[in-house]
């Protein structure tokens, strides 16, 4: 199958400001993205999505009839669009406001105004999410890898599972938090991919449990986190995780990290 390129993407741009739409469209055109539909509200965006499913939704935060989160939640609740890549463009910087989007599995959060490199990175992440690029491992067959994905957000788990599936990994077990993950460990896994912030038992406590266990101490751990506080990240690093990546993550980065920790 031919390699998917930015020029192949069909994008829905959700932005009530004609000026902002013009600016974003101009930046997309620089990457030869010409198939761009537009909407100025949540209701119109949903109509467009149900008429023709786009490859990517790019949305501002505030809309006349709601917010980007209202739109994203309705997209994620539909079986037909639950895996639709979503990009937020916002001048919002507060962690409390942006974390809900990170936990919902957005492909990227771009600042407003953003530079062209930001957009290129986000488009490349979308292409990676839509493409199959199987891991090339010396010691493992990706199809035989048993992976435990731990995250209290169903939407975030779905994105991680989508990325793993594109890498040729389909033997995936899900856990909603660290407590459930601990009960599942006896099933036997080759890799744990876990969130940091979770109820009951968080990712740090799960990693420490694994490292202190005689049966599972060898198990590779990839931490996917929206946490930005340096103290927390330092504690995670000391817990023995093999690698960490941010939310939202770039699929290409996940592939590189998995290759490194599985071949170590």
GROMACS .gro file of C-alpha atoms in nm:
model
  264
    1UNK     CA    1   0.000   0.000   0.000
    2UNK     CA    2   0.130   0.348  -0.088
    3UNK     CA    3   0.264   0.555   0.199
    4UNK     CA    4   0.009   0.797   0.342
    5UNK     CA    5   0.109   1.163   0.310
    6UNK     CA    6  -0.017   1.492   0.449
    7UNK     CA    7  -0.165   1.576   0.107
    8UNK     CA    8  -0.390   1.269   0.142
    9UNK     CA    9  -0.553   1.392   0.462
   10UNK     CA   10  -0.913   1.509   0.480
   11UNK     CA   11  -0.939   1.760   0.764
   12UNK     CA   12  -1.231   1.920   0.947
   13UNK     CA   13  -1.136   2.262   1.084
   14UNK     CA   14  -1.365   2.376   1.368
   15UNK     CA   15  -1.318   2.746   1.437
   16UNK     CA   16  -1.581   3.025   1.453
   17UNK     CA   17  -1.334   3.300   1.358
   18UNK     CA   18  -1.296   3.347   0.982
   19UNK     CA   19  -0.956   3.508   1.040
   20UNK     CA   20  -0.829   3.213   1.246
   21UNK     CA   21  -0.962   2.965   0.990
   22UNK     CA   22  -0.774   3.154   0.718
   23UNK     CA   23  -0.449   3.143   0.919
   24UNK     CA   24  -0.474   2.769   0.993
   25UNK     CA   25  -0.582   2.686   0.639
   26UNK     CA   26  -0.279   2.876   0.504
   27UNK     CA   27  -0.044   2.672   0.726
   28UNK     CA   28  -0.212   2.348   0.618
   29UNK     CA   29  -0.181   2.446   0.253
   30UNK     CA   30   0.196   2.478   0.302
   31UNK     CA   31   0.195   2.103   0.369
   32UNK     CA   32  -0.018   2.048   0.057
   33UNK     CA   33  -0.327   1.975   0.264
   34UNK     CA   34  -0.612   2.102   0.048
   35UNK     CA   35  -0.907   1.881   0.151
   36UNK     CA   36  -1.027   2.105   0.435
   37UNK     CA   37  -1.388   2.126   0.548
   38UNK     CA   38  -1.494   2.394   0.796
   39UNK     CA   39  -1.738   2.429   1.085
   40UNK     CA   40  -1.802   2.709   1.330
   41UNK     CA   41  -1.987   2.525   1.606
   42UNK     CA   42  -2.019   2.189   1.782
   43UNK     CA   43  -2.349   2.112   1.608
   44UNK     CA   44  -2.218   2.192   1.260
   45UNK     CA   45  -1.898   1.996   1.324
   46UNK     CA   46  -2.096   1.686   1.422
   47UNK     CA   47  -2.310   1.720   1.109
   48UNK     CA   48  -1.996   1.737   0.893
   49UNK     CA   49  -1.838   1.439   1.069
   50UNK     CA   50  -2.145   1.220   1.025
   51UNK     CA   51  -2.177   1.322   0.659
   52UNK     CA   52  -1.813   1.252   0.570
   53UNK     CA   53  -1.576   1.118   0.835
   54UNK     CA   54  -1.253   1.322   0.824
   55UNK     CA   55  -0.903   1.188   0.895
   56UNK     CA   56  -0.842   1.460   1.153
   57UNK     CA   57  -1.041   1.720   1.345
   58UNK     CA   58  -0.865   2.045   1.432
   59UNK     CA   59  -1.062   2.253   1.682
   60UNK     CA   60  -1.026   2.568   1.888
   61UNK     CA   61  -1.126   2.548   2.255
   62UNK     CA   62  -1.431   2.774   2.271
   63UNK     CA   63  -1.727   2.747   2.034
   64UNK     CA   64  -2.062   2.933   2.028
   65UNK     CA   65  -2.260   2.629   2.145
   66UNK     CA   66  -2.006   2.461   2.369
   67UNK     CA   67  -1.639   2.371   2.385
   68UNK     CA   68  -1.391   2.146   2.212
   69UNK     CA   69  -1.436   1.902   2.501
   70UNK     CA   70  -1.810   1.882   2.431
   71UNK     CA   71  -1.729   1.802   2.069
   72UNK     CA   72  -1.457   1.553   2.158
   73UNK     CA   73  -1.676   1.365   2.406
   74UNK     CA   74  -1.950   1.319   2.147
   75UNK     CA   75  -1.694   1.202   1.892
   76UNK     CA   76  -1.549   0.949   2.139
   77UNK     CA   77  -1.892   0.819   2.242
   78UNK     CA   78  -1.977   0.707   1.888
   79UNK     CA   79  -1.842   0.369   1.775
   80UNK     CA   80  -1.798   0.506   1.423
   81UNK     CA   81  -1.577   0.798   1.531
   82UNK     CA   82  -1.427   0.687   1.865
   83UNK     CA   83  -1.078   0.658   1.714
   84UNK     CA   84  -1.093   0.983   1.514
   85UNK     CA   85  -0.770   1.184   1.561
   86UNK     CA   86  -0.836   1.517   1.731
   87UNK     CA   87  -0.607   1.821   1.757
   88UNK     CA   88  -0.672   2.115   1.991
   89UNK     CA   89  -0.549   2.467   1.909
   90UNK     CA   90  -0.572   2.693   2.212
   91UNK     CA   91  -0.409   2.982   2.396
   92UNK     CA   92  -0.500   2.808   2.724
   93UNK     CA   93  -0.195   2.716   2.934
   94UNK     CA   94  -0.345   2.598   3.264
   95UNK     CA   95  -0.268   2.232   3.333
   96UNK     CA   96  -0.609   2.184   3.494
   97UNK     CA   97  -0.783   2.289   3.171
   98UNK     CA   98  -0.559   2.105   2.926
   99UNK     CA   99  -0.525   1.780   3.122
  100UNK     CA  100  -0.878   1.668   3.034
  101UNK     CA  101  -0.779   1.679   2.668
  102UNK     CA  102  -0.455   1.492   2.732
  103UNK     CA  103  -0.650   1.222   2.916
  104UNK     CA  104  -0.897   1.201   2.626
  105UNK     CA  105  -0.629   1.091   2.382
  106UNK     CA  106  -0.589   1.398   2.162
  107UNK     CA  107  -0.317   1.367   1.899
  108UNK     CA  108  -0.173   1.712   1.978
  109UNK     CA  109  -0.234   2.035   2.168
  110UNK     CA  110  -0.104   2.332   1.971
  111UNK     CA  111  -0.055   2.675   2.127
  112UNK     CA  112  -0.226   2.977   1.976
  113UNK     CA  113  -0.047   3.119   1.789
  114UNK     CA  114   0.146   2.807   1.683
  115UNK     CA  115   0.447   2.786   1.457
  116UNK     CA  116   0.461   2.574   1.144
  117UNK     CA  117   0.687   2.312   1.303
  118UNK     CA  118   0.419   2.245   1.567
  119UNK     CA  119   0.169   2.174   1.293
  120UNK     CA  120   0.403   1.949   1.095
  121UNK     CA  121   0.472   1.739   1.406
  122UNK     CA  122   0.100   1.704   1.472
  123UNK     CA  123   0.026   1.607   1.111
  124UNK     CA  124   0.304   1.348   1.120
  125UNK     CA  125   0.155   1.204   1.439
  126UNK     CA  126  -0.181   1.179   1.263
  127UNK     CA  127  -0.023   0.997   0.970
  128UNK     CA  128   0.148   0.757   1.211
  129UNK     CA  129  -0.182   0.692   1.386
  130UNK     CA  130  -0.351   0.613   1.055
  131UNK     CA  131  -0.069   0.397   0.916
  132UNK     CA  132   0.063   0.049   0.992
  133UNK     CA  133   0.434   0.035   1.068
  134UNK     CA  134   0.516  -0.293   1.242
  135UNK     CA  135   0.794  -0.306   1.497
  136UNK     CA  136   1.111  -0.470   1.369
  137UNK     CA  137   1.245  -0.657   1.671
  138UNK     CA  138   1.529  -0.905   1.696
  139UNK     CA  139   1.402  -1.097   1.998
  140UNK     CA  140   1.023  -1.066   1.964
  141UNK     CA  141   0.752  -1.117   1.708
  142UNK     CA  142   0.520  -0.817   1.763
  143UNK     CA  143   0.215  -1.039   1.708
  144UNK     CA  144   0.320  -1.259   2.001
  145UNK     CA  145   0.384  -0.974   2.246
  146UNK     CA  146   0.145  -0.969   2.543
  147UNK     CA  147   0.087  -0.613   2.661
  148UNK     CA  148  -0.098  -0.479   2.964
  149UNK     CA  149  -0.236  -0.125   2.906
  150UNK     CA  150  -0.325   0.057   3.229
  151UNK     CA  151  -0.516   0.386   3.225
  152UNK     CA  152  -0.830   0.508   3.402
  153UNK     CA  153  -0.938   0.690   3.085
  154UNK     CA  154  -1.108   0.462   2.833
  155UNK     CA  155  -1.045   0.718   2.559
  156UNK     CA  156  -0.672   0.729   2.638
  157UNK     CA  157  -0.656   0.347   2.643
  158UNK     CA  158  -0.820   0.336   2.301
  159UNK     CA  159  -0.555   0.566   2.153
  160UNK     CA  160  -0.270   0.363   2.306
  161UNK     CA  161  -0.426   0.040   2.178
  162UNK     CA  162  -0.463   0.195   1.831
  163UNK     CA  163  -0.094   0.289   1.826
  164UNK     CA  164   0.012  -0.055   1.949
  165UNK     CA  165  -0.210  -0.220   1.688
  166UNK     CA  166  -0.045  -0.018   1.412
  167UNK     CA  167   0.289  -0.153   1.536
  168UNK     CA  168   0.167  -0.512   1.495
  169UNK     CA  169   0.076  -0.569   1.862
  170UNK     CA  170  -0.274  -0.705   1.915
  171UNK     CA  171  -0.253  -0.925   2.227
  172UNK     CA  172  -0.359  -0.646   2.462
  173UNK     CA  173  -0.523  -0.665   2.804
  174UNK     CA  174  -0.673  -0.352   2.961
  175UNK     CA  175  -0.682  -0.237   3.324
  176UNK     CA  176  -0.860   0.073   3.456
  177UNK     CA  177  -0.604   0.144   3.730
  178UNK     CA  178  -0.300   0.004   3.905
  179UNK     CA  179  -0.505  -0.201   4.149
  180UNK     CA  180  -0.672  -0.395   3.868
  181UNK     CA  181  -0.338  -0.425   3.687
  182UNK     CA  182  -0.182  -0.596   3.990
  183UNK     CA  183  -0.456  -0.860   3.986
  184UNK     CA  184  -0.391  -0.924   3.616
  185UNK     CA  185  -0.011  -0.957   3.632
  186UNK     CA  186  -0.021  -1.337   3.698
  187UNK     CA  187  -0.165  -1.381   3.345
  188UNK     CA  188   0.187  -1.313   3.214
  189UNK     CA  189   0.292  -1.011   3.005
  190UNK     CA  190   0.592  -0.898   2.804
  191UNK     CA  191   0.529  -0.525   2.855
  192UNK     CA  192   0.328  -0.284   3.070
  193UNK     CA  193   0.216   0.053   2.932
  194UNK     CA  194   0.072   0.261   3.215
  195UNK     CA  195  -0.061   0.606   3.293
  196UNK     CA  196   0.071   0.796   3.596
  197UNK     CA  197  -0.237   0.963   3.748
  198UNK     CA  198  -0.492   0.695   3.844
  199UNK     CA  199  -0.720   0.629   4.145
  200UNK     CA  200  -0.643   0.367   4.411
  201UNK     CA  201  -0.302   0.259   4.280
  202UNK     CA  202  -0.127   0.508   4.051
  203UNK     CA  203   0.139   0.438   3.790
  204UNK     CA  204   0.426   0.508   4.029
  205UNK     CA  205   0.292   0.263   4.286
  206UNK     CA  206   0.229   0.005   4.015
  207UNK     CA  207   0.586   0.039   3.887
  208UNK     CA  208   0.724   0.001   4.239
  209UNK     CA  209   0.508  -0.309   4.296
  210UNK     CA  210   0.639  -0.465   3.975
  211UNK     CA  211   1.004  -0.385   4.052
  212UNK     CA  212   0.974  -0.521   4.408
  213UNK     CA  213   0.815  -0.847   4.293
  214UNK     CA  214   1.028  -1.157   4.245
  215UNK     CA  215   0.796  -1.273   3.967
  216UNK     CA  216   0.764  -0.951   3.763
  217UNK     CA  217   1.073  -0.741   3.839
  218UNK     CA  218   1.209  -0.801   3.486
  219UNK     CA  219   0.892  -0.669   3.317
  220UNK     CA  220   0.955  -0.362   3.091
  221UNK     CA  221   0.741  -0.058   3.181
  222UNK     CA  222   0.654   0.238   2.959
  223UNK     CA  223   0.498   0.528   3.149
  224UNK     CA  224   0.264   0.758   2.953
  225UNK     CA  225   0.192   1.068   3.159
  226UNK     CA  226   0.044   1.417   3.141
  227UNK     CA  227   0.225   1.503   3.465
  228UNK     CA  228   0.463   1.796   3.435
  229UNK     CA  229   0.579   1.851   3.793
  230UNK     CA  230   0.950   1.775   3.816
  231UNK     CA  231   0.925   1.617   4.163
  232UNK     CA  232   0.673   1.361   4.042
  233UNK     CA  233   0.871   1.285   3.728
  234UNK     CA  234   1.187   1.236   3.934
  235UNK     CA  235   1.006   0.987   4.159
  236UNK     CA  236   0.878   0.801   3.854
  237UNK     CA  237   1.229   0.778   3.711
  238UNK     CA  238   1.354   0.634   4.041
  239UNK     CA  239   1.076   0.374   4.048
  240UNK     CA  240   1.242   0.175   3.773
  241UNK     CA  241   1.028   0.249   3.468
  242UNK     CA  242   1.219   0.181   3.147
  243UNK     CA  243   1.093   0.487   2.961
  244UNK     CA  244   0.849   0.778   2.989
  245UNK     CA  245   0.660   0.978   2.727
  246UNK     CA  246   0.419   1.268   2.746
  247UNK     CA  247   0.047   1.291   2.679
  248UNK     CA  248  -0.034   1.362   2.405
  249UNK     CA  249   0.243   1.140   2.266
  250UNK     CA  250   0.383   1.102   1.919
  251UNK     CA  251   0.334   0.746   1.785
  252UNK     CA  252   0.682   0.756   1.630
  253UNK     CA  253   0.827   0.827   1.976
  254UNK     CA  254   0.637   0.533   2.125
  255UNK     CA  255   0.776   0.307   1.853
  256UNK     CA  256   1.132   0.421   1.924
  257UNK     CA  257   1.090   0.374   2.299
  258UNK     CA  258   0.937   0.028   2.263
  259UNK     CA  259   1.213  -0.083   2.030
  260UNK     CA  260   1.472   0.037   2.280
  261UNK     CA  261   1.325  -0.116   2.595
  262UNK     CA  262   1.224  -0.448   2.436
  263UNK     CA  263   1.565  -0.499   2.276
  264UNK     CA  264   1.760  -0.394   2.586
   0.00000   0.00000   0.00000
